[in-house]
Coordinates of C-alpha atoms in Angstrom, one line a residue:
X1 CA 105.6 -54.8 77.0
X2 CA 108.7 -52.6 77.5
X3 CA 111.9 -53.9 79.5
X4 CA 112.2 -53.0 82.8
X5 CA 115.0 -51.2 83.3
X6 CA 116.1 -50.2 86.9
X7 CA 118.4 -47.4 88.3
X8 CA 121.3 -50.0 88.7
X9 CA 121.1 -51.5 85.5
X10 CA 121.7 -48.0 83.8
X11 CA 124.3 -46.9 86.4
X12 CA 126.0 -50.5 85.8
X13 CA 126.1 -50.0 81.8
X14 CA 127.4 -46.1 82.6
X15 CA 130.4 -47.7 84.4
X16 CA 131.1 -50.4 82.0
X17 CA 130.8 -47.9 78.9
X18 CA 133.5 -46.2 80.9
X19 CA 135.8 -49.2 81.6
X20 CA 136.0 -47.5 85.4
X21 CA 135.3 -48.8 88.8
X22 CA 136.4 -46.0 90.8
X23 CA 133.5 -43.6 90.0
X24 CA 130.6 -44.7 91.9
X25 CA 129.8 -41.8 93.2
X26 CA 130.2 -39.6 90.6
X27 CA 127.7 -42.1 88.0
X28 CA 125.0 -41.9 91.0
X29 CA 125.8 -38.4 90.8
X30 CA 125.2 -38.0 86.8
X31 CA 122.4 -40.5 86.8
X32 CA 120.6 -37.9 89.5
X33 CA 121.3 -35.3 86.8
X34 CA 120.3 -36.9 83.9
X35 CA 116.6 -37.7 85.3
X36 CA 116.5 -34.0 86.4
X37 CA 117.4 -33.3 82.6
X38 CA 114.7 -35.4 81.0
X39 CA 112.1 -33.7 83.3
X40 CA 112.9 -30.3 82.0
X41 CA 112.3 -31.1 78.0
X42 CA 108.8 -30.9 78.4
X43 CA 105.8 -31.7 80.8
X44 CA 105.6 -35.8 80.4
X45 CA 102.5 -37.5 81.5
X46 CA 104.5 -39.7 83.9
X47 CA 105.0 -36.1 85.9
X48 CA 100.7 -35.8 86.2
X49 CA 100.0 -36.3 89.9
X50 CA 96.4 -35.0 91.6
X51 CA 96.8 -33.5 95.4
X52 CA 94.4 -32.7 97.5
X53 CA 93.3 -31.0 100.9
X54 CA 90.5 -31.2 103.3
X55 CA 88.8 -27.3 103.1
X56 CA 88.0 -25.8 106.4
X57 CA 85.9 -22.3 106.9
X58 CA 87.6 -19.5 107.7
X59 CA 84.9 -18.6 110.2
X60 CA 85.7 -22.5 111.8
X61 CA 89.5 -21.7 112.0
X62 CA 89.3 -18.4 113.3
X63 CA 91.6 -17.1 110.7
X64 CA 92.1 -13.2 109.9
X65 CA 90.4 -11.6 107.6
X66 CA 92.2 -12.3 104.4
X67 CA 92.4 -14.7 101.2
X68 CA 92.0 -18.9 102.7
X69 CA 95.8 -20.0 102.0
X70 CA 96.1 -23.8 101.5
X71 CA 99.7 -25.9 100.9
X72 CA 100.9 -26.2 97.5
X73 CA 102.5 -29.2 96.4
X74 CA 106.1 -29.3 97.5
X75 CA 107.7 -30.8 94.4
X76 CA 105.2 -28.5 92.1
X77 CA 106.7 -28.0 88.5
X78 CA 103.5 -26.8 86.5
X79 CA 100.1 -26.2 87.5
X80 CA 97.3 -27.7 85.5
X81 CA 94.2 -27.6 86.9
X82 CA 92.5 -26.2 90.4
X83 CA 88.7 -26.9 91.5
X84 CA 86.4 -28.1 94.7
X85 CA 85.5 -31.6 95.0
X86 CA 82.3 -33.3 96.9
X87 CA 83.9 -37.0 97.7
X88 CA 80.2 -37.5 98.9
X89 CA 78.9 -36.8 95.3
X90 CA 77.5 -39.3 92.9
X91 CA 76.7 -42.0 95.5
X92 CA 80.4 -41.7 96.8
X93 CA 81.7 -41.7 93.2
X94 CA 82.7 -37.6 93.8
X95 CA 82.5 -34.9 91.8
X96 CA 83.6 -31.3 91.0
X97 CA 81.9 -28.8 92.6
X98 CA 83.7 -25.2 91.0
X99 CA 86.6 -24.4 89.1
X100 CA 89.1 -22.0 89.6
X101 CA 91.3 -19.5 87.5
X102 CA 94.7 -19.3 87.7
X103 CA 95.7 -14.9 88.5
X104 CA 98.5 -13.3 89.7
X105 CA 98.8 -12.7 93.6
X106 CA 98.4 -9.0 92.8
X107 CA 95.2 -9.4 91.1
X108 CA 93.8 -11.6 93.9
X109 CA 94.9 -9.3 96.8
X110 CA 93.2 -6.3 95.1
X111 CA 89.6 -8.8 94.6
X112 CA 89.9 -9.7 98.3
X113 CA 89.8 -5.9 99.2
X114 CA 87.9 -4.8 96.6
X115 CA 85.1 -2.2 98.3
X116 CA 81.2 -1.8 98.5
X117 CA 79.7 1.0 96.6
X118 CA 77.1 1.6 99.2
X119 CA 78.7 1.2 102.4
X120 CA 82.8 2.0 100.7
X121 CA 84.3 -0.4 103.0
X122 CA 85.9 -3.7 102.4
X123 CA 83.2 -6.7 102.4
X124 CA 84.4 -10.2 102.9
X125 CA 83.0 -12.7 100.2
X126 CA 82.7 -16.4 100.8
X127 CA 82.1 -19.5 98.5
X128 CA 78.8 -19.0 100.5
X129 CA 78.1 -15.6 99.1
X130 CA 79.6 -15.3 95.7
X131 CA 77.3 -16.0 92.7
X132 CA 77.4 -18.4 90.1
X133 CA 78.2 -16.2 87.5
X134 CA 81.2 -15.1 89.2
X135 CA 84.7 -16.4 88.4
X136 CA 86.8 -17.7 91.2
X137 CA 90.4 -17.1 91.1
X138 CA 93.5 -19.0 93.2
X139 CA 97.6 -17.5 92.6
X140 CA 100.5 -19.4 93.6
X141 CA 102.4 -17.2 96.1
X142 CA 105.7 -18.5 98.4
X143 CA 104.9 -21.8 98.3
X144 CA 101.2 -21.7 99.0
X145 CA 97.6 -21.6 97.4
X146 CA 95.7 -18.6 97.6
X147 CA 92.0 -18.8 97.2
X148 CA 89.4 -16.2 96.2
X149 CA 86.7 -15.7 97.6
X150 CA 87.5 -17.0 101.4
X151 CA 86.1 -20.6 102.0
X152 CA 82.9 -20.3 103.4
X153 CA 80.7 -22.5 105.6
X154 CA 79.5 -24.5 102.2
X155 CA 82.9 -25.8 101.1
X156 CA 83.4 -27.6 105.2
X157 CA 84.6 -30.9 104.5
X158 CA 84.8 -30.8 101.0
X159 CA 88.4 -31.3 98.8
X160 CA 90.8 -28.8 97.3
X161 CA 92.3 -30.9 94.4
X162 CA 94.9 -30.2 92.2
X163 CA 96.0 -31.1 89.0
X164 CA 99.8 -30.8 88.0
X165 CA 103.0 -31.9 86.7
X166 CA 105.8 -32.6 89.5
X167 CA 109.3 -33.0 89.8
X168 CA 110.1 -36.3 90.4
X169 CA 112.6 -38.1 92.2
X170 CA 115.0 -40.3 90.6
X171 CA 114.4 -44.2 91.7
X172 CA 116.4 -45.6 94.2
X173 CA 119.3 -48.4 93.3
X174 CA 117.1 -51.5 92.3
X175 CA 114.1 -49.6 91.4
X176 CA 112.9 -48.5 88.4
X177 CA 110.1 -45.3 87.0
X178 CA 108.6 -44.3 83.5
X179 CA 112.0 -42.5 82.7
X180 CA 114.4 -45.4 83.5
X181 CA 111.7 -47.9 81.8
X182 CA 111.3 -46.0 78.7
X183 CA 114.3 -43.2 78.5
X184 CA 117.4 -45.3 79.0
X185 CA 119.5 -44.1 76.2
X186 CA 118.8 -40.8 77.1
X187 CA 120.0 -41.2 80.8
X188 CA 122.5 -43.3 80.1
X189 CA 124.3 -40.4 77.2
X190 CA 123.4 -37.9 79.1
X191 CA 125.3 -39.2 81.7
X192 CA 128.3 -40.0 79.6
X193 CA 128.1 -36.2 78.6
X194 CA 128.7 -35.3 82.3
X195 CA 131.3 -37.8 82.6
X196 CA 133.4 -35.9 79.4
X197 CA 135.3 -34.2 82.2
X198 CA 136.6 -36.9 83.9
X199 CA 138.2 -37.8 80.2
X200 CA 138.8 -35.0 78.0
X201 CA 140.3 -35.9 74.9
X202 CA 138.2 -39.2 74.6
X203 CA 137.4 -39.4 70.8
X204 CA 134.0 -41.4 72.1
X205 CA 132.6 -37.8 73.7
X206 CA 131.4 -36.6 70.2
X207 CA 129.3 -40.1 69.5
X208 CA 127.6 -39.8 73.2
X209 CA 127.0 -36.2 72.2
X210 CA 125.0 -37.7 68.7
X211 CA 123.6 -40.5 71.0
X212 CA 122.1 -38.3 73.0
X213 CA 120.3 -35.9 70.8
X214 CA 118.9 -39.1 68.9
X215 CA 117.7 -40.7 72.2
X216 CA 116.2 -37.1 73.1
X217 CA 114.4 -37.1 69.4
X218 CA 113.1 -40.5 70.1
X219 CA 111.4 -39.9 73.6
X220 CA 110.1 -36.7 72.9
X221 CA 108.1 -38.9 70.2
X222 CA 107.2 -41.4 72.2
X223 CA 105.5 -39.0 74.8
X224 CA 103.6 -37.8 71.9
X225 CA 102.6 -40.8 70.4
X226 CA 101.9 -42.5 74.2
X227 CA 99.2 -40.0 74.6
X228 CA 97.3 -40.8 71.2
X229 CA 97.5 -44.2 70.8
X230 CA 96.1 -47.4 72.6
X231 CA 93.2 -48.5 73.6
X232 CA 90.9 -46.7 76.2
X233 CA 90.5 -48.3 79.7
X234 CA 87.6 -46.9 82.1
X235 CA 88.8 -46.5 85.6
X236 CA 87.1 -48.5 88.2

């Protein structure tokens, strides 16, 4: 089992390496920047989240004609999968109902305004009337999740579930997370790189840069290995 490293542990190491006691505020800022930096390197398993909202038919909500809209996660980094979910299915274990394909807001708005060839007017399509062979879509726009077709009465009380990669906040002082536990060296040396502005000409700067690159290679391989090694455990 990996050693648990807290944020305080890492910030203390940064300050000790610099041999400075007057940079507490700066060290906190450097740690936050390093924590954000490592999240930009790739989509880490530690960033995987699932969020859900309860669906309500447009007819029940008295919404104006248009695409059903639900709030997207504020910390969204990258979408993975959107689907409707029935929490009462399979003896209340839950089960997926239908999966959405991601599209652009332009395409989704066009779909919403398609006209009937028989009457040449727009005919709203809902989840109640759309065929099983028809692809359903979602689009992300201005922080919201737009759905097509509109939510019909058959989905009232069901859930809209969203699997996505999230931007994670840095842990508090004595807290820890996957990055502090498994990526300590990267966080330390990345933070020290930011400190170079305060110690120009210090010969250690190049050493820190090399150490950061080595730590980066190590953690990139670590995350890949963690996806394919170890025992499989069934969630109960």
